[in-house]
Structure formats: C-alpha cells, structure tokens
GROMACS .gro file of N, CA and C in nm:
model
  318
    1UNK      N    1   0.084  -0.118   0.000
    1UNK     CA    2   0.000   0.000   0.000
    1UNK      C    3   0.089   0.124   0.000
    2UNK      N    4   0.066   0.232  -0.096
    2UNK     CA    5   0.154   0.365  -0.102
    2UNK      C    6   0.095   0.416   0.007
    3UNK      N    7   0.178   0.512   0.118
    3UNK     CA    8   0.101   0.596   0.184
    3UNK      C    9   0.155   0.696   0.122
    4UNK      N   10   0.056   0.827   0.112
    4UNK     CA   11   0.116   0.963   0.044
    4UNK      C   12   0.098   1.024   0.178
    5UNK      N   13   0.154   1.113   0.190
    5UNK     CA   14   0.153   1.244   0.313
    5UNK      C   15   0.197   1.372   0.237
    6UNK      N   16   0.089   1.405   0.229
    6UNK     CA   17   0.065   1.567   0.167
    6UNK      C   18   0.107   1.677   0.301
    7UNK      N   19   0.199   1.728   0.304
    7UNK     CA   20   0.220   1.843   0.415
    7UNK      C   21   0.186   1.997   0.322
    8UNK      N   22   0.125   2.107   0.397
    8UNK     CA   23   0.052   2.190   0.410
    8UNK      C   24   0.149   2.270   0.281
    9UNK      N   25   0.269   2.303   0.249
    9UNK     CA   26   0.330   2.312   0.133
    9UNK      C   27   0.250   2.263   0.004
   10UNK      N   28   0.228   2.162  -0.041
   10UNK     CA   29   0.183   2.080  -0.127
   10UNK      C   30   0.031   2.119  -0.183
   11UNK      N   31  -0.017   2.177  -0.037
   11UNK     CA   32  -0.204   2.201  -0.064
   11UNK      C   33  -0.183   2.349  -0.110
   12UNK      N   34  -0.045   2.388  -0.007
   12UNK     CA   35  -0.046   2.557  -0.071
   12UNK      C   36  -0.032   2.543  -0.237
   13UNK      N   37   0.051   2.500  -0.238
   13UNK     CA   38   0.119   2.462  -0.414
   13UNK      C   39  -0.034   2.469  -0.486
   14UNK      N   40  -0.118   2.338  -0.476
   14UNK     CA   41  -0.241   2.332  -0.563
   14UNK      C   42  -0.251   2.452  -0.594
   15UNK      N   43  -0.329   2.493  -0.432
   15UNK     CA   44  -0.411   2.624  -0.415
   15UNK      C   45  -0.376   2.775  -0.532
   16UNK      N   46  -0.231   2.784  -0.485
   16UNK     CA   47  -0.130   2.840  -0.592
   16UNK      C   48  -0.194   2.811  -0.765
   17UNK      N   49  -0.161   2.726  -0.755
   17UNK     CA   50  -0.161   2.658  -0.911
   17UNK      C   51  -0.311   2.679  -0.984
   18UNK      N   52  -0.378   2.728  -0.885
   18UNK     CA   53  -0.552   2.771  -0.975
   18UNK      C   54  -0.541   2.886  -1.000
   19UNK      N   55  -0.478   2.960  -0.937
   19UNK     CA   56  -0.475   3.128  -0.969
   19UNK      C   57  -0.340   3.158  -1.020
   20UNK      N   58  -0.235   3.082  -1.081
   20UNK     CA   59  -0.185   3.135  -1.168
   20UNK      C   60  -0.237   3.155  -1.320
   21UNK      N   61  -0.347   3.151  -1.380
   21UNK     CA   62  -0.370   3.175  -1.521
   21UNK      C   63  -0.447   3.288  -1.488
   22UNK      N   64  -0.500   3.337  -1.376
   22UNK     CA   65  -0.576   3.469  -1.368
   22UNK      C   66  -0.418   3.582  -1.353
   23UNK      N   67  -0.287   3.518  -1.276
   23UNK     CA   68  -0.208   3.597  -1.294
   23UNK      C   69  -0.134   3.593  -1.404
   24UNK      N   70  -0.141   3.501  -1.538
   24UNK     CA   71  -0.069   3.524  -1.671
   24UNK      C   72  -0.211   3.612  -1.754
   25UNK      N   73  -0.313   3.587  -1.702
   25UNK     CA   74  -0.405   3.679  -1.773
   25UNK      C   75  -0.399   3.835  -1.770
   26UNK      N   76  -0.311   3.861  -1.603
   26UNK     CA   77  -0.311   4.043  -1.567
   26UNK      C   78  -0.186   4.076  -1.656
   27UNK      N   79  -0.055   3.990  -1.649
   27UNK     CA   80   0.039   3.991  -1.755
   27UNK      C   81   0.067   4.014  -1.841
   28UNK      N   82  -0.058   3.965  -1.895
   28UNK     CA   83  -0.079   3.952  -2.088
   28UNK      C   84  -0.170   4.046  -2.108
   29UNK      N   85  -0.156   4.053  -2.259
   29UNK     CA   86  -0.332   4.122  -2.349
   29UNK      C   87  -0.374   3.987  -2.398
   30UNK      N   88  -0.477   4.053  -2.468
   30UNK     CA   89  -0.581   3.951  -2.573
   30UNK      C   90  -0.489   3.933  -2.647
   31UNK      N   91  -0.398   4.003  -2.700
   31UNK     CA   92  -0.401   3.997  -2.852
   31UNK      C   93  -0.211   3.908  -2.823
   32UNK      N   94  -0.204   3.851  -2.711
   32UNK     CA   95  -0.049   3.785  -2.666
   32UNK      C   96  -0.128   3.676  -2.689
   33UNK      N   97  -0.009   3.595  -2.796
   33UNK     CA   98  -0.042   3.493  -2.858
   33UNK      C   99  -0.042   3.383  -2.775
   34UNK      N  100  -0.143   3.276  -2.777
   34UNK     CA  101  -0.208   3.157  -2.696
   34UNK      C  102  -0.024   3.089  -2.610
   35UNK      N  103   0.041   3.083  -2.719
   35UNK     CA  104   0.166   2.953  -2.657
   35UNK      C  105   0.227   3.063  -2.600
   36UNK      N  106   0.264   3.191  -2.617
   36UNK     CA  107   0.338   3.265  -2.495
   36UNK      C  108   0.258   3.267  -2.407
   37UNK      N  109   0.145   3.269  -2.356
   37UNK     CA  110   0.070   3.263  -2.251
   37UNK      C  111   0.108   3.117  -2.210
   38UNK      N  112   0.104   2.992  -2.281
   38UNK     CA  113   0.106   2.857  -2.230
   38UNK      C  114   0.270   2.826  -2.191
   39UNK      N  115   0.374   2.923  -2.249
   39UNK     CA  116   0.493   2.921  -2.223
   39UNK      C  117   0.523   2.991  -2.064
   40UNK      N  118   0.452   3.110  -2.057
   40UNK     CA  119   0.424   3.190  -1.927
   40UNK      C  120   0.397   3.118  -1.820
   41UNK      N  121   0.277   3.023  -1.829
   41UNK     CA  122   0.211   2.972  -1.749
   41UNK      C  123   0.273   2.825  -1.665
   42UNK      N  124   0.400   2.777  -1.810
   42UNK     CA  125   0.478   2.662  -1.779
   42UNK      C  126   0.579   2.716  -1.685
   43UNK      N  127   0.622   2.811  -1.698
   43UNK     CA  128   0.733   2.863  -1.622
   43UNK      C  129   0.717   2.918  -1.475
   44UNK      N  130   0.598   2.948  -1.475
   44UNK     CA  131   0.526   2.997  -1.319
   44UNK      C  132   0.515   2.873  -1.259
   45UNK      N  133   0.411   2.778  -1.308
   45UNK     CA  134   0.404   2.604  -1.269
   45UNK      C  135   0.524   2.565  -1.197
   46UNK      N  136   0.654   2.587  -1.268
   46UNK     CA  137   0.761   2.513  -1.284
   46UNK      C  138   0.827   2.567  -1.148
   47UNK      N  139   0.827   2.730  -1.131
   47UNK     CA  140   0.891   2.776  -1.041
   47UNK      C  141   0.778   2.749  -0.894
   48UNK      N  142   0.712   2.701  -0.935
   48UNK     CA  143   0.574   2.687  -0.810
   48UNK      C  144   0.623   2.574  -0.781
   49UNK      N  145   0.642   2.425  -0.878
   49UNK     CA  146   0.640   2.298  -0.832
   49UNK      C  147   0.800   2.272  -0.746
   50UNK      N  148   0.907   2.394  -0.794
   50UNK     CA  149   0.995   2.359  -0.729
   50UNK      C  150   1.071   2.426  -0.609
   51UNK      N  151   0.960   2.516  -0.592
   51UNK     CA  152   0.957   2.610  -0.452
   51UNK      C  153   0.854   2.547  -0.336
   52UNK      N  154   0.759   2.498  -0.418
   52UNK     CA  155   0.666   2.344  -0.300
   52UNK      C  156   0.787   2.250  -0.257
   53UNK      N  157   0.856   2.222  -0.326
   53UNK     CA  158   0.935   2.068  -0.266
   53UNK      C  159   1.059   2.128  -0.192
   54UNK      N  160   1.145   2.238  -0.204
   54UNK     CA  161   1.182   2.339  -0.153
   54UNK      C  162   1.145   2.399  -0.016
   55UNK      N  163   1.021   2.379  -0.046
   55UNK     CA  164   0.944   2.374   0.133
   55UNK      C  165   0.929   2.295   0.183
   56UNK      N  166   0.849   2.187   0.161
   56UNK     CA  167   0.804   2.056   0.221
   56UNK      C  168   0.949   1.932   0.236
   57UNK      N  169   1.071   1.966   0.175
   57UNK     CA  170   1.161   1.908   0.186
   57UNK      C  171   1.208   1.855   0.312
   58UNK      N  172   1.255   1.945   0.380
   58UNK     CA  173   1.355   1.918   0.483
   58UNK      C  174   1.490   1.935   0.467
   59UNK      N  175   1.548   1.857   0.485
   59UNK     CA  176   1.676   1.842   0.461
   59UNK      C  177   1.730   1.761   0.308
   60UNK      N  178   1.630   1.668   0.261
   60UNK     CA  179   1.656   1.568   0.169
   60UNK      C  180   1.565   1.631   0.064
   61UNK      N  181   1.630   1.756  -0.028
   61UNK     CA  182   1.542   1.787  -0.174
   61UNK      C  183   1.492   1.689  -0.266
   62UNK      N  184   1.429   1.651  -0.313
   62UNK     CA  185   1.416   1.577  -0.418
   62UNK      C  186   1.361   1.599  -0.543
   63UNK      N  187   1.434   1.647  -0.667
   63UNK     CA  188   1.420   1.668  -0.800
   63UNK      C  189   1.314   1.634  -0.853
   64UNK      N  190   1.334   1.490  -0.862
   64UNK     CA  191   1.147   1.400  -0.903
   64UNK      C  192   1.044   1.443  -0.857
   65UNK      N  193   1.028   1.479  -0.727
   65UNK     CA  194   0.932   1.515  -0.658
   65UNK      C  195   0.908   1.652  -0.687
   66UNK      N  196   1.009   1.743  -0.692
   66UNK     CA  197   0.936   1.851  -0.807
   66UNK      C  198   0.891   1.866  -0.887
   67UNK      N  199   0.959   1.813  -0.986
   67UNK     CA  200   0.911   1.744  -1.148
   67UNK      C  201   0.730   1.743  -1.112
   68UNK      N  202   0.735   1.607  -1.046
   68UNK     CA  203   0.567   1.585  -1.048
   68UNK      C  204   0.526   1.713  -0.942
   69UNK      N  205   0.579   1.789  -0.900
   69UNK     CA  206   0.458   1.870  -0.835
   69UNK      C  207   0.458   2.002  -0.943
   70UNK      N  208   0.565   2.024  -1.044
   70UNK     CA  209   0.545   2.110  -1.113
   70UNK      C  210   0.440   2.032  -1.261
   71UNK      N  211   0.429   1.914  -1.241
   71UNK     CA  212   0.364   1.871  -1.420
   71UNK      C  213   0.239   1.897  -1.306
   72UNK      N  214   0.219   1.861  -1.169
   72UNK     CA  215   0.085   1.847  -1.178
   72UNK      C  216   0.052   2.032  -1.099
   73UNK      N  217   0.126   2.080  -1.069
   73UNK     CA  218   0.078   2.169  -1.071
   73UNK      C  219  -0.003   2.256  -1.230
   74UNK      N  220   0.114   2.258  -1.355
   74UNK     CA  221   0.060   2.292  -1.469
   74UNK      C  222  -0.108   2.237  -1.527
   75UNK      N  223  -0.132   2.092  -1.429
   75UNK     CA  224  -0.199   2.104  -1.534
   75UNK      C  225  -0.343   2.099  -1.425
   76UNK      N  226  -0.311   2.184  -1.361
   76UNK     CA  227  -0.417   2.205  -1.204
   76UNK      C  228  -0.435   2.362  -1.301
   77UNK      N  229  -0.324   2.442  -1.356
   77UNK     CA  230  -0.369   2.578  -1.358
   77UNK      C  231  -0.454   2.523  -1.524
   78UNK      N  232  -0.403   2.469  -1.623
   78UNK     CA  233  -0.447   2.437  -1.718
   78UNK      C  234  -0.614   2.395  -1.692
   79UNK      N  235  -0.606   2.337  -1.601
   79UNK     CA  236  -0.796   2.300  -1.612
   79UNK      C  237  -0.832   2.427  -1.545
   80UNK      N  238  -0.767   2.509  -1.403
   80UNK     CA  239  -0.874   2.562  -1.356
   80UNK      C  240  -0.876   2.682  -1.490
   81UNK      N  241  -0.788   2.714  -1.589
   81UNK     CA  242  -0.807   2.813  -1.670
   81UNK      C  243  -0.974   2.761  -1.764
   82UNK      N  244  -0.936   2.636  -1.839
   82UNK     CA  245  -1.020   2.622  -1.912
   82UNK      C  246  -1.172   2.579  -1.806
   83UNK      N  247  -1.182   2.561  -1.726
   83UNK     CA  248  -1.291   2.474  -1.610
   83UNK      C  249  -1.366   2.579  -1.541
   84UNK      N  250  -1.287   2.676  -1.475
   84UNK     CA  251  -1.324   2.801  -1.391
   84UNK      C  252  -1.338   2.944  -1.423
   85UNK      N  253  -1.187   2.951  -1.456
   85UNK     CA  254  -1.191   3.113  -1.519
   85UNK      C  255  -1.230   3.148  -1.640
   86UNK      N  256  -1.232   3.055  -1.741
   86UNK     CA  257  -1.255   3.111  -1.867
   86UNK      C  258  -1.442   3.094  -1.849
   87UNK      N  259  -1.481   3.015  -1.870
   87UNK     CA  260  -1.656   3.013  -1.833
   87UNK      C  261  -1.694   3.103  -1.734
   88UNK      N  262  -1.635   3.145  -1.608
   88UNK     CA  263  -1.696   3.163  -1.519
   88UNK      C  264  -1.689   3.362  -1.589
   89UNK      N  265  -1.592   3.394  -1.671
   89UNK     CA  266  -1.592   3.525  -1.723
   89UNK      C  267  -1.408   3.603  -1.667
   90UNK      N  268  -1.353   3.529  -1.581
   90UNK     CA  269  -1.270   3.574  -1.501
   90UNK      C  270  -1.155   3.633  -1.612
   91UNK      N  271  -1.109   3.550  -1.683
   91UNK     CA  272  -1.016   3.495  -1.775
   91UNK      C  273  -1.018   3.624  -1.856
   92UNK      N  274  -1.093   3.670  -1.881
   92UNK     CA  275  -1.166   3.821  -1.955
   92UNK      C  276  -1.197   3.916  -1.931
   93UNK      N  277  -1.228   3.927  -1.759
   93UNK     CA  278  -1.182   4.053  -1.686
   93UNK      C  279  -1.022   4.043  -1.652
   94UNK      N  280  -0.931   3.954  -1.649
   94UNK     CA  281  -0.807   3.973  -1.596
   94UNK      C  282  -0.777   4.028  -1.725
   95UNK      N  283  -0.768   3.999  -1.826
   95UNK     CA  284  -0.730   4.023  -1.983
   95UNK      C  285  -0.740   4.237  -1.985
   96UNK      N  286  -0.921   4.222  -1.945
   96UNK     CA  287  -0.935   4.402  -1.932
   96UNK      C  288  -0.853   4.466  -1.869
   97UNK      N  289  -0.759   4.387  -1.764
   97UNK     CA  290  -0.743   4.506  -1.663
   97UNK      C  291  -0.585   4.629  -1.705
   98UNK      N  292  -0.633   4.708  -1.664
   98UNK     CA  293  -0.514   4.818  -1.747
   98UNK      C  294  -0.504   4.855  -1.853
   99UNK      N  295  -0.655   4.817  -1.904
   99UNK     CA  296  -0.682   4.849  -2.094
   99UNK      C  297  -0.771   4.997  -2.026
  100UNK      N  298  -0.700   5.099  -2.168
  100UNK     CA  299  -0.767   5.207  -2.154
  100UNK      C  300  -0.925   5.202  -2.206
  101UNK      N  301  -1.014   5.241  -2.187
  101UNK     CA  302  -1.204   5.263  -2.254
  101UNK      C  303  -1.166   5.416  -2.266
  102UNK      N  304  -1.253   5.385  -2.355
  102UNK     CA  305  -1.317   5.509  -2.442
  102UNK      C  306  -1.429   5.573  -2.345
  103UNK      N  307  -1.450   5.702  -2.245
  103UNK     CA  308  -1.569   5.704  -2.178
  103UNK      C  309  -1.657   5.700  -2.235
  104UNK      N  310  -1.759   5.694  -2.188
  104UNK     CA  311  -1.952   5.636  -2.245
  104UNK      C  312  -1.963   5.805  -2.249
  105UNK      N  313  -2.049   5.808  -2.392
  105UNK     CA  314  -2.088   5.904  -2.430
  105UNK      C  315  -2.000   5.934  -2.517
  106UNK      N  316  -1.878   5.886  -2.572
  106UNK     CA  317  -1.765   5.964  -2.624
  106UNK      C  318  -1.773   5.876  -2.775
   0.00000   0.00000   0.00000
C-alpha cells in the first residue's frame, strides 16, 4: 500500500496553481499569442512545483518530486483556466485590466 503524506506546502502549491492563469491573464493582453501565454504559465508552474518541494523538503530535496509537483501543478492551472476562469468570465476581466475605454458618451 503507497502511503502519500501531503504536508501543508503541497495544498499551498495546488491552491497556488488555480490562480496562476488569472495571474498570466493580468500579464498579458488579448491579442499575446495563446503559446506565450502557455509558455508563461509553464514557467510559473515550474517555479511553483519547485519552490513546493523546496518547502516541504527538509533536509533531503528531491528533484522528481518537483518534477511531479510542477507537471501536476501545470496542469491544475491548465484546467482551472479552461474549467473556472474562462466560463466563469474571469479569464476576460483579468485580460481588461489596465486596458484604456473610451468614456460612455464619447
């Protein structure tokens, strides 16, 4: 039987890993092409999955164990992008933010 033991690092990590595509969305515009956003988003993952094991370590780092907390972090932000933020409208206000409007009436 595997036992896993998730320490409080690991849940932060997830937690982390849903709201990074709302932070490659404040980053970017619309008009920043899909794979620099998916290139953006690999590299945040990556520095997330290996700053979790970095914490939760101890004394004994382990490489692999980043690896998988950075693939599964990517693809925690990958669904909550397509699952949460993009349906829910989020994905499209982060995109607006710091875009100039034209005032109403103008």
């Amino acid at each position: 039987m595997v036992d896993v033991d998730l320490t409080a690092a690991y849940w932060l990590g997830l937690a982390i890993s849903v709201g990074l595509p709302v932070l490659v969305g404040l980053v970017t515009t619309r008009v920043t092409h899909a794979g620099v956003k998916a290139v953006l988003l690999l590299g945040l993952t990556a520095a997330n999955g290996f700053l979790v094991e970095l914490a939760a370590a101890g004394d004994d780092y382990d490489v692999q164990t980043a690896v998988v907390a950075w693939l599964v972090s990517f693809g925690m932000g990958v669904l909550a992008h397509f699952g949460l933020w993009k349906p829910t409208g989020v994905a499209t206000a982060a995109q607006d933010v710091g875009t100039r409007r034209a005032p109403r009436g103008a």
